[in-house]
Structure formats: C-alpha cells, structure tokens
Coordinates of C-alpha atoms and ligand atoms in Angstrom, one line a residue:
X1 CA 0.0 0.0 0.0
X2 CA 2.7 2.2 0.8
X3 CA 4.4 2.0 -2.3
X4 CA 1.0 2.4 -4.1
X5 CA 0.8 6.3 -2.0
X6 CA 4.4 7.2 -3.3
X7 CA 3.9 6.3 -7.1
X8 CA 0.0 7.4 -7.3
X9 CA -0.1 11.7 -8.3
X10 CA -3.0 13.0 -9.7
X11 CA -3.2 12.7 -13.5
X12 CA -5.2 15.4 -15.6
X13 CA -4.0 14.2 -18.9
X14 CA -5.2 10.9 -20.6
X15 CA -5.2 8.7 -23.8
X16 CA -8.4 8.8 -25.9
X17 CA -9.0 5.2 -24.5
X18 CA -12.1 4.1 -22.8
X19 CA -12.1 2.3 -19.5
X20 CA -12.8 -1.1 -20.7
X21 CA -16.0 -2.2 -18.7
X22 CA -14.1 -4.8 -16.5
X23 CA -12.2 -1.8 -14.9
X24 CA -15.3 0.5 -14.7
X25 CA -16.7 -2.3 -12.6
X26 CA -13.9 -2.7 -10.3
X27 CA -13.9 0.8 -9.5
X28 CA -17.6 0.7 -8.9
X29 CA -17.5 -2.3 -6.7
X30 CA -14.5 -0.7 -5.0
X31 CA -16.6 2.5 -4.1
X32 CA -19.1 0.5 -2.4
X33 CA -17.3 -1.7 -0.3
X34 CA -15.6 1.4 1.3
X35 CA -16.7 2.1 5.1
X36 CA -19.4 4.3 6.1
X37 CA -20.3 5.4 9.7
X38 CA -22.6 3.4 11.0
X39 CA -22.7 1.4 7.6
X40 CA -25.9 3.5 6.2
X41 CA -23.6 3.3 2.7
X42 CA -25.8 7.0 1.7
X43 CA -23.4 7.1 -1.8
X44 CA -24.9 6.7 -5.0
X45 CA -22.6 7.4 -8.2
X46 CA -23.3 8.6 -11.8
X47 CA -20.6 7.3 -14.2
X48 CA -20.5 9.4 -17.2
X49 CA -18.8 8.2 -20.5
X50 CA -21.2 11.0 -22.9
X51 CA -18.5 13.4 -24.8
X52 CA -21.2 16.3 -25.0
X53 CA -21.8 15.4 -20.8
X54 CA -18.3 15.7 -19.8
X55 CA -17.7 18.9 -22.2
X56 CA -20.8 20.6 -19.8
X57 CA -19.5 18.9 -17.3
X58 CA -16.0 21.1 -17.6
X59 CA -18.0 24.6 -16.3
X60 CA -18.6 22.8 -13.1
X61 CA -16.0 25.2 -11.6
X62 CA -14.7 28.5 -12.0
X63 CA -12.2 29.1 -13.6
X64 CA -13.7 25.9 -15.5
X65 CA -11.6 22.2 -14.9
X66 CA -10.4 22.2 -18.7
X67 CA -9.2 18.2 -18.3
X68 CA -13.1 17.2 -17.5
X69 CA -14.1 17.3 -21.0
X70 CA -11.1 15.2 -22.3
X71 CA -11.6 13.2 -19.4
X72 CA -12.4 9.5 -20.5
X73 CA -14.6 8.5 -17.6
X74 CA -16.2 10.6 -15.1
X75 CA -17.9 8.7 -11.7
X76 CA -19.8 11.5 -9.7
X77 CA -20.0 10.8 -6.0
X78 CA -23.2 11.5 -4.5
X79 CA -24.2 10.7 -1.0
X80 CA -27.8 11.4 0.7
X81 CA -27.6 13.9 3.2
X82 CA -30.9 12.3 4.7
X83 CA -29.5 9.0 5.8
X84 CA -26.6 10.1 7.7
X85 CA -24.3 12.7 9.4
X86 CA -20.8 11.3 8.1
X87 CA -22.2 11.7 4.4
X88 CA -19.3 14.2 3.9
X89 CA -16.8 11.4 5.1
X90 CA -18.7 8.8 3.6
X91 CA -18.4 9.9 0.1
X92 CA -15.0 10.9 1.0
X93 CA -13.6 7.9 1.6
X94 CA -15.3 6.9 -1.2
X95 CA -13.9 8.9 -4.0
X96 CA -10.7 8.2 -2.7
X97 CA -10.8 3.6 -2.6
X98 CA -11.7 4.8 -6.2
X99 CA -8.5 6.5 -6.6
X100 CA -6.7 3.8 -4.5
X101 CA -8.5 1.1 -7.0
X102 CA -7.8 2.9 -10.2
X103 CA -4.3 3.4 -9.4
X104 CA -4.0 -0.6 -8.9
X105 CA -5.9 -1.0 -12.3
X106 CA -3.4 1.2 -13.7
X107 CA -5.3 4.0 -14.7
X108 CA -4.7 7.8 -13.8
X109 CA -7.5 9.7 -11.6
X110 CA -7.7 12.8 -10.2
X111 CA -11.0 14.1 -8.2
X112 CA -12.5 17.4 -8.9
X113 CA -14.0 18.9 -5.8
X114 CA -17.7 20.0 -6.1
X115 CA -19.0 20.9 -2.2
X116 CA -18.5 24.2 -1.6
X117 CA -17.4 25.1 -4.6
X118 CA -18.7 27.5 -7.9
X119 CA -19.1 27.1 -11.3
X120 CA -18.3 29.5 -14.1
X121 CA -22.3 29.8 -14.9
X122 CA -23.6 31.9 -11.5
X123 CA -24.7 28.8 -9.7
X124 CA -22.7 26.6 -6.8
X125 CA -20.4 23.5 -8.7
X126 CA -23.2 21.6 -6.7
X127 CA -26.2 23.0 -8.1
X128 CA -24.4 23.3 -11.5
X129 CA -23.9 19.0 -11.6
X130 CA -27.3 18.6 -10.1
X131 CA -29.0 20.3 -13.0
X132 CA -27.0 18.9 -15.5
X133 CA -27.5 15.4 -14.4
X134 CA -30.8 15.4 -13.0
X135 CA -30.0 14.9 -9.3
X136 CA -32.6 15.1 -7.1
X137 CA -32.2 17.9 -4.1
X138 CA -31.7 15.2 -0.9
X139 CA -28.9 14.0 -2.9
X140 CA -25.0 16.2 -2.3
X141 CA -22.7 16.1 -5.1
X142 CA -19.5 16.2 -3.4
X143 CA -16.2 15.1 -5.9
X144 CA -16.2 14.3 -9.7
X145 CA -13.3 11.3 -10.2
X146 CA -11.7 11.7 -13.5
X147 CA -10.3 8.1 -14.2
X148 CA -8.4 7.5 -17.4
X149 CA -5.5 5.9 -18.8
X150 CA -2.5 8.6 -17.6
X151 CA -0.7 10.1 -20.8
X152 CA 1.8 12.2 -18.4
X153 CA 3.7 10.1 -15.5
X154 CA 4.1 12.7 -12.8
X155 CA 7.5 12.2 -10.1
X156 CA 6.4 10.1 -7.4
X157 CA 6.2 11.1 -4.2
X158 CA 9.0 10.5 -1.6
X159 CA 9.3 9.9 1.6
X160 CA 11.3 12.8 2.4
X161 CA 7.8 14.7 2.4
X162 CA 7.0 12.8 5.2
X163 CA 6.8 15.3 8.0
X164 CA 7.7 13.8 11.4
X165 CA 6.6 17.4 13.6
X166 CA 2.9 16.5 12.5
X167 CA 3.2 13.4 14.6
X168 CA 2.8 14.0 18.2
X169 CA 3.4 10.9 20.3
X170 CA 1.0 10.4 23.7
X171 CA -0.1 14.5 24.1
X172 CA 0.1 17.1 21.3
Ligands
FMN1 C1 -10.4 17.0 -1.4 C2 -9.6 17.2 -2.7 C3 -10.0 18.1 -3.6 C4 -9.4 18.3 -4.8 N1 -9.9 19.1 -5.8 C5 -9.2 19.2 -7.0 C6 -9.9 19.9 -8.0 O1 -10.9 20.5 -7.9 N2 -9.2 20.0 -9.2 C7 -8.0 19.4 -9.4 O2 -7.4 19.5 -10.5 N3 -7.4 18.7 -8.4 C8 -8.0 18.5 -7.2 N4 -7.5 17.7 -6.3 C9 -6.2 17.1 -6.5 C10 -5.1 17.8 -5.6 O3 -4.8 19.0 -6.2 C11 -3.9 16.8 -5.5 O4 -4.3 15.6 -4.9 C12 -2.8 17.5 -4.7 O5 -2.2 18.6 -5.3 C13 -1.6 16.5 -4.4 O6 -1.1 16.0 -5.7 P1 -1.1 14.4 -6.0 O7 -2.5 13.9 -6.0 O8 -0.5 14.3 -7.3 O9 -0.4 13.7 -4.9 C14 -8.2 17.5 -5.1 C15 -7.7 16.6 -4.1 C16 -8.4 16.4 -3.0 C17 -8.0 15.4 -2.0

C-alpha cells in the first residue's frame, strides 16, 4: 500500500481510450465496499462516459476544470444527506478507494471537488452538476473522479515529504 501512495499523483492528462468495462466495474465495486459510519452506505454514483456530458460537465467550476471534458470517464460521488451525518466522510472515503483502485488498475484519476465550490455559470459547482445530471435535491454532489488511462507520468512522491513534527506521540 505504501508503495501504491508514493507512485499514485493526480493525473489530468489521458489517452483517448475508454475504460474497458471490467475496470469501470472494479472501481464501482470498489466504491461501495468502502466504510461508512454506521454502515448507512448514503453514496450513489453517476458514471459518465457522454462526450457532450463531460464537455458541460468542464463549467462545473470557476475558472472551468479544462481536463473534464477530455476526461475518458467521469464517476460523480453522491451521498444522501438524509440518511446520515458522516455523508461528507462517507463519500469521501469513497472517491478516494476509487482513486486507491484505479491506481491498482493502472489508470490515472484525479477528483475534482464539487461541495462548496462555484461554477463558471452563477450557480454553486453543486447546483451546476445537479442540473446537469438530474440529481434530485436530498442528494449532495460532493467530488467528480476523473479516471483515465494517464498520458503524463508525474515524479512520485518521496518519503522525504513525510513530516515527522505533524506526529505527536501520547499528548500534542
Ligand atoms: C479534497 C480534494 C479536492 C481536490 N480538488 C481538486 C480539483 O478540484 N481539481 C484538481 O485538478 N485537483 C483537485 N485535487 C487534487 C489535488 O490538487 C492533488 O491531490 C494534490 O495537489 C496532491 O497531488 P497528488 O494527488 O499528485 O499527490 C483535489 C484533491 C483532494 C484530496
């Protein structure tokens, strides 16, 4: 796992190669055997594949994420604010497995943060997917993941960027 952290950097460039549907079922699977509090799993996910969708899909942010639209897959995490309190964590640790899982399927990801954020049409990036996509208002739109196969391989990490002050051992 550890050597999976240090190679895997964000990737915002990719072939014009579709995930073949083996892989876009792994990562799916992956997402939803992640951890939620209380196990009230409150994630649903749109996987988008639709050229003219990911092209709208690039205003979701301001200035607009200019990779989305040559982005081979999108999976939008959602997560229902009605079922549960950790939703924000829930989906979190969602988009991230995906990462994790696309990284072992050797594909490139990188996710695009929606919650709290605006796109470049007047509206939150929330609001902006929900429209878009049809998502009903119970349901948060928290992370787009970008998966792809990588075209740029980016320096992995080190572990010189391992800080050992952030660690406090017994008290802060
Ligand atoms: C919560 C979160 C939000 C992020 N939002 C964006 C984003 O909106 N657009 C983007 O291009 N990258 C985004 N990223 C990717 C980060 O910029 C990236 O993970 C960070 O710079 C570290 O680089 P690395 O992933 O290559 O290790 C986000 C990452 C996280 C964890």
């Amino acid at each position: 796992m550890l050597d999976m952290l240090l190679t895997r950097r964000s990737c915002r460039k990719f072939e014009n190669k579709a995930v073949e549907a083996e892989k876009k079922e792994k990562l799916l699977q992956a997402a939803q055997l992640a951890p939620t509090g209380k196990g009230t799993r409150p994630w649903e996910f749109v996987v988008i594949e639709n050229k003219e969708t990911l092209q709208e899909l690039g205003n979701c942010r301001n200035p607009k994420q200019l990779f989305l639209p040559e982005t081979p897959l999108a999976i939008v995490v959602l997560a229902d604010t009605q079922k549960t309190d950790t939703w924000i964590e829930d989906a979190s640790i969602a988009s991230i497995v995906i990462q994790l899982e696309a990284e072992k399927l050797g594909l490139g990801s990188c996710w695009v943060q929606i919650r709290l954020r605006e796109s470049n049409q007047g509206m939150s990036s929330q609001e902006y997917v929900r429209k878009l996509l049809g998502i009903p208002e119970h349901m948060a739109v928290l992370s787009i993941m970008a998966v792809g196969y990588p075209i740029e391989i980016r320096p992995a990490h080190t572990l010189d960027e391992v800080d050992k002050a952030k660690i406090h051992i017994e008290t802060y």
